[in-house]
Short mmCIF file of C-alpha atoms in Angstrom, two decimals:
data_model
loop_
_atom_site.label_atom_id
_atom_site.label_comp_id
_atom_site.label_asym_id
_atom_site.label_seq_id
_atom_site.Cartn_x
_atom_site.Cartn_y
_atom_site.Cartn_z
CA ASP A 20 -20.66 -21.89 6.70
CA THR A 21 -20.50 -24.17 9.67
CA GLY A 22 -16.78 -25.33 9.12
CA VAL A 23 -15.80 -29.06 8.94
CA SER A 24 -17.98 -31.15 11.20
CA GLN A 25 -17.33 -35.02 12.29
CA ASP A 26 -19.21 -37.44 13.83
CA PRO A 27 -19.11 -38.65 16.75
CA ARG A 28 -16.81 -36.99 18.56
CA HIS A 29 -15.96 -39.77 20.33
CA LYS A 30 -16.04 -43.64 19.80
CA ILE A 31 -15.04 -46.82 22.34
CA THR A 32 -15.52 -49.94 20.80
CA LYS A 33 -14.57 -53.52 21.46
CA ARG A 34 -11.77 -55.11 19.40
CA GLY A 35 -13.02 -56.51 16.43
CA GLN A 36 -15.73 -54.51 15.66
CA ASN A 37 -16.22 -52.57 12.50
CA VAL A 38 -16.69 -48.65 13.23
CA THR A 39 -17.66 -45.96 10.64
CA PHE A 40 -16.92 -42.07 10.73
CA ARG A 41 -18.72 -39.13 9.04
CA CYS A 42 -17.00 -36.08 7.91
CA ASP A 43 -19.37 -32.98 6.45
CA PRO A 44 -16.72 -30.49 4.73
CA ILE A 45 -16.95 -26.99 4.05
CA SER A 46 -19.96 -26.97 1.42
CA GLU A 47 -17.94 -25.40 -1.23
CA HIS A 48 -14.79 -27.13 -0.59
CA ASN A 49 -14.12 -29.56 -3.58
CA ARG A 50 -11.22 -31.50 -1.58
CA LEU A 51 -11.53 -33.67 1.49
CA TYR A 52 -8.79 -35.45 3.50
CA TRP A 53 -8.31 -38.03 6.23
CA TYR A 54 -5.69 -37.83 8.90
CA ARG A 55 -5.06 -40.13 11.63
CA GLN A 56 -3.19 -38.48 14.75
CA THR A 57 -1.97 -40.31 17.87
CA LEU A 58 -0.32 -38.64 20.98
CA GLY A 59 3.01 -36.56 20.61
CA GLN A 60 2.60 -36.92 16.81
CA GLY A 61 1.75 -34.83 14.07
CA PRO A 62 -1.60 -35.50 11.64
CA GLU A 63 -0.65 -38.44 9.36
CA PHE A 64 -2.18 -38.67 5.76
CA LEU A 65 -4.34 -41.16 5.10
CA THR A 66 -6.29 -40.08 1.88
CA TYR A 67 -7.94 -37.56 0.33
CA PHE A 68 -10.67 -37.03 -2.42
CA GLN A 69 -11.20 -34.06 -4.98
CA ASN A 70 -14.93 -34.30 -5.33
CA GLU A 71 -15.83 -37.73 -5.39
CA ALA A 72 -12.74 -39.36 -6.77
CA GLN A 73 -10.18 -40.84 -4.50
CA LEU A 74 -7.06 -39.65 -5.52
CA GLU A 75 -4.48 -40.73 -3.31
CA LYS A 76 -4.16 -43.49 -0.62
CA SER A 77 -1.64 -43.77 2.04
CA ARG A 78 0.53 -47.01 1.98
CA LEU A 79 0.61 -47.39 5.63
CA LEU A 80 -3.47 -47.97 5.25
CA SER A 81 -4.25 -51.16 5.74
CA ASP A 82 -7.13 -53.16 3.51
CA ARG A 83 -9.39 -52.61 6.90
CA PHE A 84 -9.68 -49.02 6.20
CA SER A 85 -11.94 -47.53 3.23
CA ALA A 86 -13.06 -44.11 2.67
CA GLU A 87 -15.78 -42.88 0.50
CA ARG A 88 -17.32 -39.71 -0.71
CA PRO A 89 -20.09 -40.72 -3.19
CA LYS A 90 -21.66 -37.67 -4.02
CA GLY A 91 -18.33 -35.55 -3.40
CA SER A 92 -19.99 -33.67 -0.22
CA PHE A 93 -19.83 -35.77 2.90
CA SER A 94 -17.25 -38.31 3.41
CA THR A 95 -17.15 -41.57 5.79
CA LEU A 96 -14.12 -43.37 6.87
CA GLU A 97 -14.94 -46.94 7.83
CA ILE A 98 -12.05 -49.63 9.74
CA GLN A 99 -13.27 -53.05 10.01
CA ARG A 100 -12.19 -55.50 12.42
CA THR A 101 -10.52 -53.09 14.69
CA GLU A 102 -7.16 -53.54 16.48
CA GLN A 103 -6.04 -51.87 19.46
CA GLY A 104 -3.45 -49.79 17.37
CA ASP A 105 -6.18 -48.25 15.56
CA SER A 106 -6.90 -46.24 19.22
CA ALA A 107 -6.15 -42.30 17.50
CA MET A 108 -7.57 -39.20 16.47
CA TYR A 109 -9.02 -39.58 13.29
CA LEU A 110 -9.39 -35.95 11.70
CA CYS A 111 -11.14 -34.84 8.79
CA ALA A 112 -10.28 -31.63 6.64
CA SER A 113 -11.41 -29.79 3.66
CA SER A 114 -10.08 -26.83 1.14
CA SER A 115 -10.66 -25.45 -1.85
CA THR A 116 -8.34 -25.59 -5.19
CA ARG A 117 -10.45 -22.51 -6.80
CA LYS A 118 -8.68 -19.64 -5.23
CA GLY A 119 -5.13 -21.02 -5.49
CA ASN A 120 -3.15 -22.60 -2.59
CA GLN A 121 -5.29 -22.42 0.25
CA PRO A 122 -5.17 -23.90 3.83
CA GLN A 123 -7.06 -27.06 4.96
CA HIS A 124 -9.65 -26.55 7.45
CA PHE A 125 -10.25 -29.09 9.76
CA GLY A 126 -13.17 -30.92 11.96
CA ASP A 127 -12.69 -31.12 15.88
CA GLY A 128 -12.16 -35.14 14.98
CA THR A 129 -13.11 -38.32 16.41
CA ARG A 130 -11.51 -39.89 18.86
CA LEU A 131 -11.59 -43.70 18.71
CA SER A 132 -10.58 -45.58 21.65
CA ILE A 133 -10.40 -49.51 21.24
CA LEU A 134 -11.01 -51.99 24.02
CA ILE B 21 8.81 -40.71 2.69
CA LEU B 22 9.11 -36.93 3.42
CA ASN B 23 10.83 -35.96 6.57
CA VAL B 24 9.36 -32.54 8.14
CA GLU B 25 11.01 -31.87 11.34
CA GLN B 26 10.10 -29.51 14.16
CA SER B 27 12.01 -27.99 17.00
CA PRO B 28 11.89 -27.79 19.80
CA GLN B 29 9.42 -30.37 20.69
CA SER B 30 7.94 -28.37 23.42
CA LEU B 31 8.50 -24.84 24.89
CA HIS B 32 8.05 -23.41 28.25
CA VAL B 33 7.95 -19.61 28.35
CA GLN B 34 7.06 -16.93 30.82
CA GLU B 35 3.93 -14.30 29.83
CA GLY B 36 5.63 -11.55 27.88
CA ASP B 37 8.67 -13.61 26.57
CA SER B 38 9.02 -13.85 22.64
CA THR B 39 9.82 -17.08 21.46
CA ASN B 40 10.42 -18.77 17.99
CA PHE B 41 10.41 -22.20 16.66
CA THR B 42 12.28 -24.25 13.79
CA CYS B 43 10.26 -26.22 11.12
CA SER B 44 12.60 -28.17 8.50
CA PHE B 45 11.37 -29.62 5.58
CA PRO B 46 13.09 -30.94 2.07
CA SER B 47 14.39 -28.28 -0.20
CA SER B 48 13.30 -29.89 -3.47
CA ASN B 49 10.27 -29.57 -5.19
CA PHE B 50 9.12 -27.20 -2.66
CA TYR B 51 5.10 -26.23 -3.34
CA ALA B 52 3.89 -24.69 0.07
CA LEU B 53 4.47 -24.38 3.60
CA HIS B 54 1.59 -24.13 5.87
CA TRP B 55 1.59 -23.32 9.52
CA TYR B 56 -1.49 -24.14 12.19
CA ARG B 57 -2.34 -23.51 15.38
CA TRP B 58 -3.75 -26.37 17.36
CA GLU B 59 -5.42 -25.77 21.06
CA THR B 60 -6.93 -28.81 23.39
CA ALA B 61 -10.00 -29.82 22.75
CA LYS B 62 -10.22 -27.80 19.03
CA SER B 63 -9.69 -28.41 16.16
CA PRO B 64 -6.19 -27.33 13.92
CA GLU B 65 -6.56 -23.67 12.83
CA ALA B 66 -4.59 -21.88 9.70
CA LEU B 67 -1.97 -19.44 10.65
CA PHE B 68 0.02 -18.89 7.34
CA VAL B 69 0.28 -20.21 3.74
CA MET B 70 3.66 -19.50 2.51
CA THR B 71 4.76 -20.26 -1.08
CA LEU B 72 7.80 -17.86 -1.83
CA ASN B 73 11.28 -18.23 -1.18
CA GLY B 74 11.74 -15.00 1.49
CA ASP B 75 8.30 -14.91 2.10
CA GLU B 76 7.38 -13.32 5.50
CA LYS B 77 3.61 -13.01 7.06
CA LYS B 78 2.44 -11.52 10.19
CA LYS B 79 -0.78 -11.96 11.90
CA GLY B 80 -0.70 -9.73 15.22
CA ARG B 81 1.99 -10.63 17.32
CA ILE B 82 2.97 -13.85 15.41
CA SER B 83 5.13 -14.11 12.28
CA ALA B 84 6.61 -16.28 10.27
CA THR B 85 9.29 -16.30 7.53
CA LEU B 86 10.68 -19.12 5.05
CA ASN B 87 13.64 -20.10 3.12
CA THR B 88 13.03 -22.97 0.39
CA LYS B 89 16.62 -23.00 -0.55
CA GLU B 90 17.87 -24.44 2.57
CA GLY B 91 14.59 -25.70 3.65
CA TYR B 92 13.40 -24.17 7.03
CA SER B 93 10.89 -22.02 8.23
CA TYR B 94 10.75 -19.79 11.65
CA LEU B 95 7.40 -19.09 13.60
CA TYR B 96 8.00 -16.24 16.02
CA ILE B 97 5.42 -14.87 18.78
CA LYS B 98 6.50 -11.50 20.03
CA GLY B 99 5.33 -10.96 23.70
CA SER B 100 3.75 -14.26 24.50
CA GLN B 101 0.54 -14.71 26.12
CA PRO B 102 -1.40 -17.55 28.10
CA GLU B 103 -3.84 -17.69 25.12
CA ASP B 104 -0.92 -18.43 22.59
CA SER B 105 -0.76 -21.79 24.27
CA ALA B 106 -1.16 -24.53 21.72
CA THR B 107 0.74 -26.88 19.52
CA TYR B 108 2.02 -24.90 16.40
CA LEU B 109 2.13 -27.68 13.43
CA CYS B 110 4.06 -26.78 10.08
CA ALA B 111 2.52 -28.88 7.13
CA PHE B 112 4.79 -29.00 3.82
CA SER B 113 3.46 -29.71 0.08
CA ASP B 114 5.57 -30.62 -2.58
CA THR B 115 3.05 -30.72 -5.46
CA ASN B 116 -0.56 -29.27 -5.87
CA ALA B 117 -1.81 -32.17 -4.92
CA GLY B 118 -2.77 -30.90 -1.76
CA LYS B 119 -1.35 -33.63 0.50
CA SER B 120 0.19 -32.37 3.27
CA THR B 121 3.16 -33.65 5.24
CA PHE B 122 2.88 -32.72 8.74
CA GLY B 123 5.78 -32.19 11.60
CA ASP B 124 4.88 -33.22 15.15
CA GLY B 125 4.59 -30.07 16.17
CA THR B 126 5.79 -27.63 18.80
CA THR B 127 4.00 -27.57 22.42
CA LEU B 128 4.12 -24.08 23.37
CA THR B 129 2.87 -23.30 27.45
CA VAL B 130 3.02 -19.63 28.54
CA LYS B 131 3.05 -19.04 31.97
CA PRO B 132 1.20 -16.22 33.48
#
């Protein structure tokens, strides 16, 4: 078990560009979550998957954001036409529902900086 | 929108001091409360999962209590050490959907 991994760790891009982040959850975890975190605040929920199904998406998430988990394993988060307000840490977490109420296991995050 | 509040926002203590933080959450439709520790340049690490009113959990020098009727949880650290310096986050769930609402955290700095 290597934990949750995210790639890249850092991404710097110009405003207007598209970016894609990848998350590889713990292999036996069926749930996968995406959060956004900005300085001084806690993680803000974006969306989550159970297996390959996207079950909930935050109303705060604009149409420029899309997430996929095509085979119920890794997930990607894409941001189109990035804006300066998208600069943040993007965290991925995974958990299992098979053993009752379990905590989420987090990756190290992808820090996005929009120039 | 669920309101999860943590206080204080930050805390500076001397090594050896004991300290505690508060997490306030909605008292209705409670499902679970999680505590996480988030050290700089690392990922958040789960400390406790609390589900029942009156729950008390302990891990080494860190313990937590839960009051679901009034909507609060306390996290205690006994004899703080510099390695306890981190941001402590609580996360509230109102269903088994897995979605958690996080507080903004309490940042603890322990001075040697």
